[in-house]
Coordinates of C-alpha atoms in Angstrom, one line a residue:
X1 CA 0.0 0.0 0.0
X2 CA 1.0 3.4 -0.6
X3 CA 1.3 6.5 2.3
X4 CA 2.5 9.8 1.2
X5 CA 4.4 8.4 -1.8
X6 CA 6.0 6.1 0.7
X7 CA 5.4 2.1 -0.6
X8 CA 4.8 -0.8 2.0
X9 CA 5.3 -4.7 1.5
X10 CA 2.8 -6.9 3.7
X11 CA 3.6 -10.4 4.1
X12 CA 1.2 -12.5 5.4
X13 CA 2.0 -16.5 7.0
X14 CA -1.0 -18.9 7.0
X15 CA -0.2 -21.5 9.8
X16 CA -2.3 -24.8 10.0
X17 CA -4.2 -24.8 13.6
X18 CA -6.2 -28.3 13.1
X19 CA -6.1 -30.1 15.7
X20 CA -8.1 -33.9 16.0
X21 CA -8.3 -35.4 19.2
X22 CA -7.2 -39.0 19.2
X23 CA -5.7 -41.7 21.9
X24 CA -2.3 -42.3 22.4
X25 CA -0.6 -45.6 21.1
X26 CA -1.5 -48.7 23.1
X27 CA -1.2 -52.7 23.5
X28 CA -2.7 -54.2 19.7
X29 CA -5.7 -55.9 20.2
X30 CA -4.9 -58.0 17.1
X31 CA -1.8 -59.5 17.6
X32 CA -0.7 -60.0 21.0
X33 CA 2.5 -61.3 22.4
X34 CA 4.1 -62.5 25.0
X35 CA 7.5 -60.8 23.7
X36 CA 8.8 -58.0 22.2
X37 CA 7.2 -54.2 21.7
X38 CA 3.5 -53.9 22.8
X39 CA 3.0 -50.5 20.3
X40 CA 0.2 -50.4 18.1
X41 CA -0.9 -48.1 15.4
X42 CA -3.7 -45.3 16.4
X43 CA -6.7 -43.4 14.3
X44 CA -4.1 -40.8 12.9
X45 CA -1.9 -40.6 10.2
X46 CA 0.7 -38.6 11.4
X47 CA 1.0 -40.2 14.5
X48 CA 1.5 -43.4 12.6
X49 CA 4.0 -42.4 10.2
X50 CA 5.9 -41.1 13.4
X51 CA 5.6 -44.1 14.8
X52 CA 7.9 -45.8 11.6
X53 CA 10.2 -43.2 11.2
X54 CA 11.2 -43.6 15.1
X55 CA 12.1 -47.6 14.2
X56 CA 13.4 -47.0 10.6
X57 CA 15.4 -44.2 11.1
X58 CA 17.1 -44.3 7.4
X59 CA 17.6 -42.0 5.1
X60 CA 15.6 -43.8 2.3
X61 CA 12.6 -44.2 3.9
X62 CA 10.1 -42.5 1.8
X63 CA 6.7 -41.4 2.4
X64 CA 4.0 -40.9 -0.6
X65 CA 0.8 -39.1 0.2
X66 CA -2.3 -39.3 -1.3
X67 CA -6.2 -38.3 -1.4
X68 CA -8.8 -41.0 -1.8
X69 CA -12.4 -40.1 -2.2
X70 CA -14.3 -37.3 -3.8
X71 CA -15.8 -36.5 -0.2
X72 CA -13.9 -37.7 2.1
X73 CA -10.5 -36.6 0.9
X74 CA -9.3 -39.3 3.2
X75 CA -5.5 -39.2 3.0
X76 CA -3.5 -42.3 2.5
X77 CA -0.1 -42.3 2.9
X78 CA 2.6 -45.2 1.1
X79 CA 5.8 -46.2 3.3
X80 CA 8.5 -47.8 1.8
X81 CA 12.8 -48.1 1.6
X82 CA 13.5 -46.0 -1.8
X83 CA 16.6 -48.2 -2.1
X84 CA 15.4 -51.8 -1.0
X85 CA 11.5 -51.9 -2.7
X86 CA 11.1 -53.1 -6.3
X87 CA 10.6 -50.2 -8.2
X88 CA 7.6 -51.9 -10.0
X89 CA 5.9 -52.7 -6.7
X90 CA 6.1 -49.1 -6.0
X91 CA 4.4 -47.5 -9.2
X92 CA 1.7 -50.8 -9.1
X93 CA 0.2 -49.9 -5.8
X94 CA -0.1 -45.8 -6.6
X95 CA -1.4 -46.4 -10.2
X96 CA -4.2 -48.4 -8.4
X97 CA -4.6 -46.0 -5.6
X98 CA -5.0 -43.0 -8.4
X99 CA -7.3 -45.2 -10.2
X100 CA -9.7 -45.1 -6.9
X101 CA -12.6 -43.6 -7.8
X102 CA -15.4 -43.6 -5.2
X103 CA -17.2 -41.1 -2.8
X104 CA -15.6 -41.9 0.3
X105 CA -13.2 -43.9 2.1
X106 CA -13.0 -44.7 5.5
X107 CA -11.2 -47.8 6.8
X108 CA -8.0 -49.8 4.6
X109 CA -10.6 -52.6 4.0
X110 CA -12.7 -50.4 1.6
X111 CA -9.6 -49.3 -0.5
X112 CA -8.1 -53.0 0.1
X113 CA -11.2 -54.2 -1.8
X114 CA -10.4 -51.8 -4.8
X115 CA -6.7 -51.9 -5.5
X116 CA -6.0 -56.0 -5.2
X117 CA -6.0 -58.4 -8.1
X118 CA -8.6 -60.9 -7.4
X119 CA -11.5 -59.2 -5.9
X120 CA -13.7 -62.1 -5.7
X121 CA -10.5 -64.8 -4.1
X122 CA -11.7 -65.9 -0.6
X123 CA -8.3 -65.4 0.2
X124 CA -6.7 -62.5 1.5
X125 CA -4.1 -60.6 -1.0
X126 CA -2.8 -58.1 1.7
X127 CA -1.9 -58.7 5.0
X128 CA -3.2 -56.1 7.8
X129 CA -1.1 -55.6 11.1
X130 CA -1.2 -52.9 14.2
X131 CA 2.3 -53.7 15.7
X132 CA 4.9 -51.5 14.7
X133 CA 7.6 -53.9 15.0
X134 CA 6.0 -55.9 12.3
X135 CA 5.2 -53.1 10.1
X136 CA 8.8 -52.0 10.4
X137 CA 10.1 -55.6 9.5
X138 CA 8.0 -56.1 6.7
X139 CA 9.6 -52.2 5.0
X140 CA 12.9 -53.3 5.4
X141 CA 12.1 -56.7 4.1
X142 CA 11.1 -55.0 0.4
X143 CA 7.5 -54.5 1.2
X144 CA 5.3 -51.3 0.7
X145 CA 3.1 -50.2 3.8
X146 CA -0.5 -48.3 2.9
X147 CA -1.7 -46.2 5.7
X148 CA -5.2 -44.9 5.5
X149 CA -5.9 -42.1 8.2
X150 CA -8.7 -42.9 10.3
X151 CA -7.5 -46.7 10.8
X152 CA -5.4 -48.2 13.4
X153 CA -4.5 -51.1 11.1
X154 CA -2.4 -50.9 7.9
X155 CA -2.0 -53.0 4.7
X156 CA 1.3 -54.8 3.7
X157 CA 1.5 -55.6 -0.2
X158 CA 2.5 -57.6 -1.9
X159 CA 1.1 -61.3 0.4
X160 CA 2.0 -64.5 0.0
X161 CA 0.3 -67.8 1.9
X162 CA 3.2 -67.8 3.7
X163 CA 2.8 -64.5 6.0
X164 CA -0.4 -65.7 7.0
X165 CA 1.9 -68.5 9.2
X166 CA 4.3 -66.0 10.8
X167 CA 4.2 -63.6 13.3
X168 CA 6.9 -61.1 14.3
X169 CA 6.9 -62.6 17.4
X170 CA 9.0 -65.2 15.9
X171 CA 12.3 -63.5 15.8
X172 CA 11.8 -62.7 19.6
X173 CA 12.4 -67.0 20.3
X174 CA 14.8 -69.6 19.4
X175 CA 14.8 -70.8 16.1
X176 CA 14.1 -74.3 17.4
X177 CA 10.6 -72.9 19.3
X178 CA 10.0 -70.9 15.9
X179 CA 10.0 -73.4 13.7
X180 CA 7.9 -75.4 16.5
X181 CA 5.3 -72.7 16.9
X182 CA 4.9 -72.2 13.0
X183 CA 4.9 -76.1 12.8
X184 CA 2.4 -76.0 15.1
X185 CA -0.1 -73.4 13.0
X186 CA 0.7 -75.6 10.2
X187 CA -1.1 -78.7 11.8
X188 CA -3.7 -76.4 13.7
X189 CA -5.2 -75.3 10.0
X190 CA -5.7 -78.5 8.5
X191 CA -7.3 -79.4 12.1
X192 CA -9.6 -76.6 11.9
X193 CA -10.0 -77.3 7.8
X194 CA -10.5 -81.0 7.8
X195 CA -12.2 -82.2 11.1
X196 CA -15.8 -82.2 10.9
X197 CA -15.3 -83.2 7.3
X198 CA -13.4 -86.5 7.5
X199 CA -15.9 -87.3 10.7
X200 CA -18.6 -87.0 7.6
X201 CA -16.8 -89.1 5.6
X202 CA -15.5 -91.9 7.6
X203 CA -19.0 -92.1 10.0
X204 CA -21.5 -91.7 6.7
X205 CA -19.0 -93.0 3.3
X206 CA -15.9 -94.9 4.7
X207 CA -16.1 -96.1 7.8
X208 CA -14.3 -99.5 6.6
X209 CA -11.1 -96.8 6.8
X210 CA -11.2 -96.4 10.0
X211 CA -9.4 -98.7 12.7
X212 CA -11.8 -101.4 14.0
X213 CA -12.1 -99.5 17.1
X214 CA -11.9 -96.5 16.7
X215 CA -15.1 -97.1 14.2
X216 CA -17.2 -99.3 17.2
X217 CA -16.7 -96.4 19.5
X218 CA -18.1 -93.6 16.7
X219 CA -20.7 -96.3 16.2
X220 CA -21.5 -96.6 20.2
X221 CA -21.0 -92.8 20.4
X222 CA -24.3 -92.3 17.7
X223 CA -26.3 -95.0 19.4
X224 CA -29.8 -93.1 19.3
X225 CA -28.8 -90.0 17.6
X226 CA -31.3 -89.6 15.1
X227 CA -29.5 -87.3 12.3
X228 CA -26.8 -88.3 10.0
X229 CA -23.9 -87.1 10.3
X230 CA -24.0 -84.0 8.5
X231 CA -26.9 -82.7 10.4
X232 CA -25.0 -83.4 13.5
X233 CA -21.8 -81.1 12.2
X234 CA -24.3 -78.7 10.8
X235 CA -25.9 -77.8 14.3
X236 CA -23.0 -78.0 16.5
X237 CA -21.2 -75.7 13.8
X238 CA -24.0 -73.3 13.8
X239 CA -23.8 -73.1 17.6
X240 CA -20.3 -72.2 17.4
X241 CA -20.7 -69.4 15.1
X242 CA -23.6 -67.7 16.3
X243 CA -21.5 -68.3 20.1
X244 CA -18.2 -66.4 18.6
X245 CA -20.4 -63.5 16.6
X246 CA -22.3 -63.2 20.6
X247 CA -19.2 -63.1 22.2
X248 CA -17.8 -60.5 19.8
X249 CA -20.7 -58.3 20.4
X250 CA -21.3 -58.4 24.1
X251 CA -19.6 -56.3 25.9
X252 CA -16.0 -57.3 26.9
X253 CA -16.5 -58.0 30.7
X254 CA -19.5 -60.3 29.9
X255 CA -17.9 -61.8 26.5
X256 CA -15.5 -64.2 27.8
X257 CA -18.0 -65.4 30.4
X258 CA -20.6 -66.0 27.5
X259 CA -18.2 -68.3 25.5
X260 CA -17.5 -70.4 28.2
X261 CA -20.9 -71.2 30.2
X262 CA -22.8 -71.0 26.9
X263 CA -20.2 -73.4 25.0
X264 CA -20.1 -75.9 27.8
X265 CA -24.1 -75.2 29.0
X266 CA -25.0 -76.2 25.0
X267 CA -22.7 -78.8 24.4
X268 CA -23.2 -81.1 27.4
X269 CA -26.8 -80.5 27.0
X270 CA -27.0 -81.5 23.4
X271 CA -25.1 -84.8 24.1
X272 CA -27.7 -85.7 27.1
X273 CA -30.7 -84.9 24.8
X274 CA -29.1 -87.2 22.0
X275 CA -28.8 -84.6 19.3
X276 CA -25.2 -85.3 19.0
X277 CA -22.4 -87.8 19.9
X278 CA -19.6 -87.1 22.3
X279 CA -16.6 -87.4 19.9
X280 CA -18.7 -84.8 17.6
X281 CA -18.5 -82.5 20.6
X282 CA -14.6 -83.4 20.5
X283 CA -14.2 -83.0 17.0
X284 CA -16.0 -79.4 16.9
X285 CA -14.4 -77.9 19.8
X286 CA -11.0 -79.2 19.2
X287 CA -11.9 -77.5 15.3
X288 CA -13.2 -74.5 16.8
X289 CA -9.9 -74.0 18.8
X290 CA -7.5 -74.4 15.9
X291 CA -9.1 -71.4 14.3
X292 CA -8.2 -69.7 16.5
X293 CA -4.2 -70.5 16.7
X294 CA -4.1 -68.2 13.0
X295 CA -2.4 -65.5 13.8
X296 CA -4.0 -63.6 10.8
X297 CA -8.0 -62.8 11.6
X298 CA -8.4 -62.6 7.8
X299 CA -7.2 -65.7 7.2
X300 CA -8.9 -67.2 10.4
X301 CA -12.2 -66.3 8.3
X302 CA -10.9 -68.6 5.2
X303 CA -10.1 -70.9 7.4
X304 CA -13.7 -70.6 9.1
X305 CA -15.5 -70.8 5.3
X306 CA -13.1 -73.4 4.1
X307 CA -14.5 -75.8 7.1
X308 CA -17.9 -75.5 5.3
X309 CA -17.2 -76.0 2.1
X310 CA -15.6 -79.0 3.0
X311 CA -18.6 -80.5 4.9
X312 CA -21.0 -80.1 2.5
X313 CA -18.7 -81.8 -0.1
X314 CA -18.1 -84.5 2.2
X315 CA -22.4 -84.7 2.9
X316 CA -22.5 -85.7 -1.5
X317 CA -19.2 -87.5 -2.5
X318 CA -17.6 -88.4 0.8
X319 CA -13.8 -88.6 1.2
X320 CA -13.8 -88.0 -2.8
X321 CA -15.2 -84.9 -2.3
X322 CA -13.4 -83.8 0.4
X323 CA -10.2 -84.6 -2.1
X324 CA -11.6 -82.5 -4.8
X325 CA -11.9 -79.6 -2.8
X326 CA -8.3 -80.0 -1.8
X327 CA -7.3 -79.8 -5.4
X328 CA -9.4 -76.9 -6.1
X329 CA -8.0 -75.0 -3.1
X330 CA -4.5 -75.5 -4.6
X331 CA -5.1 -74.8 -7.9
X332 CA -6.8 -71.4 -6.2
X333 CA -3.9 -70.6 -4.4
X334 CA -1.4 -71.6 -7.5
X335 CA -3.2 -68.9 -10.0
X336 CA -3.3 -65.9 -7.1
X337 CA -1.8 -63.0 -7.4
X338 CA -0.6 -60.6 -5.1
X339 CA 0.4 -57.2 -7.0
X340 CA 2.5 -59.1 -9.7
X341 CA 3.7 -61.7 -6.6
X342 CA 2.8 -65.4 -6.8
X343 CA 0.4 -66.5 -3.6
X344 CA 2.1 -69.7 -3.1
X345 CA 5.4 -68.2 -2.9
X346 CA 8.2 -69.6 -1.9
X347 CA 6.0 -72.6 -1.5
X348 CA 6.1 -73.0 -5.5
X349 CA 9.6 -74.4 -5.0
X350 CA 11.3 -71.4 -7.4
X351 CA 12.5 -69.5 -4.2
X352 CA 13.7 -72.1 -2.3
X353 CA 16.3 -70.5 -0.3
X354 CA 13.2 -68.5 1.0
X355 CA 11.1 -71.7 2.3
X356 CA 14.0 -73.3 4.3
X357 CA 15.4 -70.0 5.5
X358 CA 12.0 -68.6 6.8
X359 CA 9.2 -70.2 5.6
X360 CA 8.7 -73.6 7.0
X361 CA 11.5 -73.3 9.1
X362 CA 12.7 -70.0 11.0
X363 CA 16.8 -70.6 10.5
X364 CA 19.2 -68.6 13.0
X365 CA 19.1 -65.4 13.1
X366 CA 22.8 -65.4 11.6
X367 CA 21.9 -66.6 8.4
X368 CA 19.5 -63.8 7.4
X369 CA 22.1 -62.4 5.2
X370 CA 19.6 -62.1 2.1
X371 CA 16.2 -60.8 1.7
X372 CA 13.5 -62.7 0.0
X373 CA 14.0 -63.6 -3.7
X374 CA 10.1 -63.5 -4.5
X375 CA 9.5 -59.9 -4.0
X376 CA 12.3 -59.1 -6.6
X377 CA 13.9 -56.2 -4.5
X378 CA 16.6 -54.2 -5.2
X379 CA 18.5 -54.8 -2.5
X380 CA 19.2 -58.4 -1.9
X381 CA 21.6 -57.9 0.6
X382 CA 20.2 -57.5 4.3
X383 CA 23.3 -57.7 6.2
X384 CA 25.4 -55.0 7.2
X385 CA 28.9 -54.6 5.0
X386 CA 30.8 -53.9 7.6
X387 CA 31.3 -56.6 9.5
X388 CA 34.6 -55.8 11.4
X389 CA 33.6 -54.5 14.4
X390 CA 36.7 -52.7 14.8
X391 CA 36.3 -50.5 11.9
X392 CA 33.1 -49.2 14.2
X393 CA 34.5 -49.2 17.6
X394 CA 33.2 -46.7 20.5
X395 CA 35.6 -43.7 21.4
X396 CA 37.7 -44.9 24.2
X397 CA 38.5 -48.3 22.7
X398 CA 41.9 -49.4 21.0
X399 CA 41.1 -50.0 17.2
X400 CA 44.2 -52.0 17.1
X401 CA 43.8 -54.9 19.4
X402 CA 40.0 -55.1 18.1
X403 CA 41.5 -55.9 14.5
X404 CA 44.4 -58.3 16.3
X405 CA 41.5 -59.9 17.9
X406 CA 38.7 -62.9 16.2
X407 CA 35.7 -60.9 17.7
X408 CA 33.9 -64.5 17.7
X409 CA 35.9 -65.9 20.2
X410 CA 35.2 -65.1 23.9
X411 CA 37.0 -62.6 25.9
X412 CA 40.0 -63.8 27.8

């Protein structure tokens, strides 16, 4: 402005004041552990992304942010290692992220639903966590991280069957009680898959393939029962279910109680009306339990539909049936795809330095000295090149007798 021929310059600052009330980081209620960091992921964004950068604190940790949603405007952020992701993986996920076109977004399962490759699979194609420690592994394993604000649970692309055995738990044990546990997860889903459908089989089809005894005391067990056995697996499954959605819903000081009086209230009372047989109860409870050793909730729920799928195959063809449902879950998981990533890898026997190293088996920690071959990352190499600790010794300590010394020897 202008004051008796005199010219002034006004400069003006804009300053963002928004301020969203939110909780502070707490224990997940996902995926609980007995060891390592109890941190999960909150409601915002930039608390989140805060959250990563203290754990990966590297100079090529990048952060992409976008809007989703014409009303929304919901902002979802990427999260990835500039120098370790595959450069493809990177471009994939925001071309499909762009190509969002809807009104709003509110949670990572809406734009989950949007962006993967198989909309229709039964299987999940991302894996969701709320630990940060496991976030943080999965980034500097090659992965790419979608945050979508408003969410306390983010999506890891690309997924593989695999993931939905481990936990990040894992690397807090052994390797000998790793391998056990994920071992032990291994035989828990096939449990929880395959049950109540060979007790269909073997008690209604082929019950000249069971042991003689074994097949006199299912016999003696359905003395007086008057369904088949379908029927049978049919109600005590439908008790289970609508049990597990009540306890999810009641409130959480009642939940716990609810499961437990109702499951053993219904179940001993079924068997003394002579709606069902005892082993049935065995078989359904010791199914109902192995759901629940999946780590992964998502996968828990194909686990959960697999079971009836497989029953009401076995009810028309028996054990055949039962096989061809086995086939046509393989071929299934064969022809997934996971952003440009095969679903059975490393199980597909291409990478097999990945299955023995930590798939199947959890090796040493020592001998994680590559990253995995199927996600194609740039960086192969996940240990450290400098491995002479005396090249990186703390001030006060002689360089020299550190470099005359084999630092894997004990101290004398």
């Amino acid at each position: 402005m202008a004051e008796r021929g005199v010219y002034y310059l006004t400069l003006t600052i804009v300053l963002g004041a928004k301020f969203v009330e939110h909780r502070t980081p707490e224990q997940p209620y996902i995926e609980s552990s007995v060891r390592g960091p109890q941190i999960s992921f909150v409601e915002n964004l930039d608390i989140n992304i805060g959250l990563i950068r203290q754990i990966l604190n590297t100079e090529t940790l990048r952060i992409k942010k976008m809007k989703v949603g014409y009303r929304t405007r919901t902002e979802v952020a990427i999260v990835f290692l500039e120098d370790v992701a595959n450069p493809t993986l990177i471009n994939t996920v925001v071309e499909r992220i762009n190509a969002v076109h809807v009104d709003t977004i509110n949670q990572g399962a809406e734009l989950e639903h949007l962006i993967v490759d198989h909309t229709s699979s039964l299987f999940p194609l991302t894996r969701t966590a709320q630990r940060t420690d496991s976030v943080a592994h999965e980034v500097n394993q090659g992965k790419v991280v979608i945050f979508v604000d408003g969410d306390p649970t983010v999506l890891m692309v690309p997924a593989t069957i695999r993931d939905f055995f481990q936990t990040s738990e894992d690397f807090s044990h052994t390797f000998h009680e790793a391998t056990l546990v994920r071992w032990l997860r291994i035989v828990s889903f096939m449990f929880g898959l395959y049950l109540p459908a060979l007790y269909i089989s073997f008690t209604d089809y082929n019950p000249e393939l069971l042991p003689k005894v074994l097949g006199l005391q299912i016999a003696k067990s359905r003395e007086g029962v008057p369904f088949p056995a379908f029927i049978e697996v049919l109600i005590m499954q439908l008790i289970i279910e609508i049990l597990r959605e009540a306890t999810l819903r009641m409130p959480k000081q009642m939940g716990q109680t609810l499961g437990i009086v109702g499951g053993l209230v219904v179940g001993e009372a079924s068997v003394q009306a002579g709606i069902v047989s005892n082993i049935l109860i065995i078989v359904v409870a010791l199914t109902a339990v192995s759901i629940f050793v999946s780590p992964s909730y998502e996968f828990a729920i194909v686990i959960r539909v697999g079971t009836w799928v497989m029953d009401i195959a076995a009810a028309f063809f028996g054990l055949y049936g039962v096989v061809l449902v086995t086939i046509a879950g393989i071929y299934e998981v064969c022809a997934l795809k996971s952003f440009g990533v095969s679903y059975a890898d490393p199980f597909s026997g291409e990478y097999f330095r990945d299955l023995v190293t930590d798939g199947i088996i959890r090796a040493p920690y020592n001998l994680f000295r590559q990253r995995p071959g199927h996600l194609r990352v740039q960086d192969q190499t996940a240990e450290s090149r400098y491995r002479n600790p005396a090249k990186h010794a703390p001030l006060g300590t002689s360089s020299p007798q550190l470099k005359k010394r084999n630092w894997r020897r004990p101290l004398k």
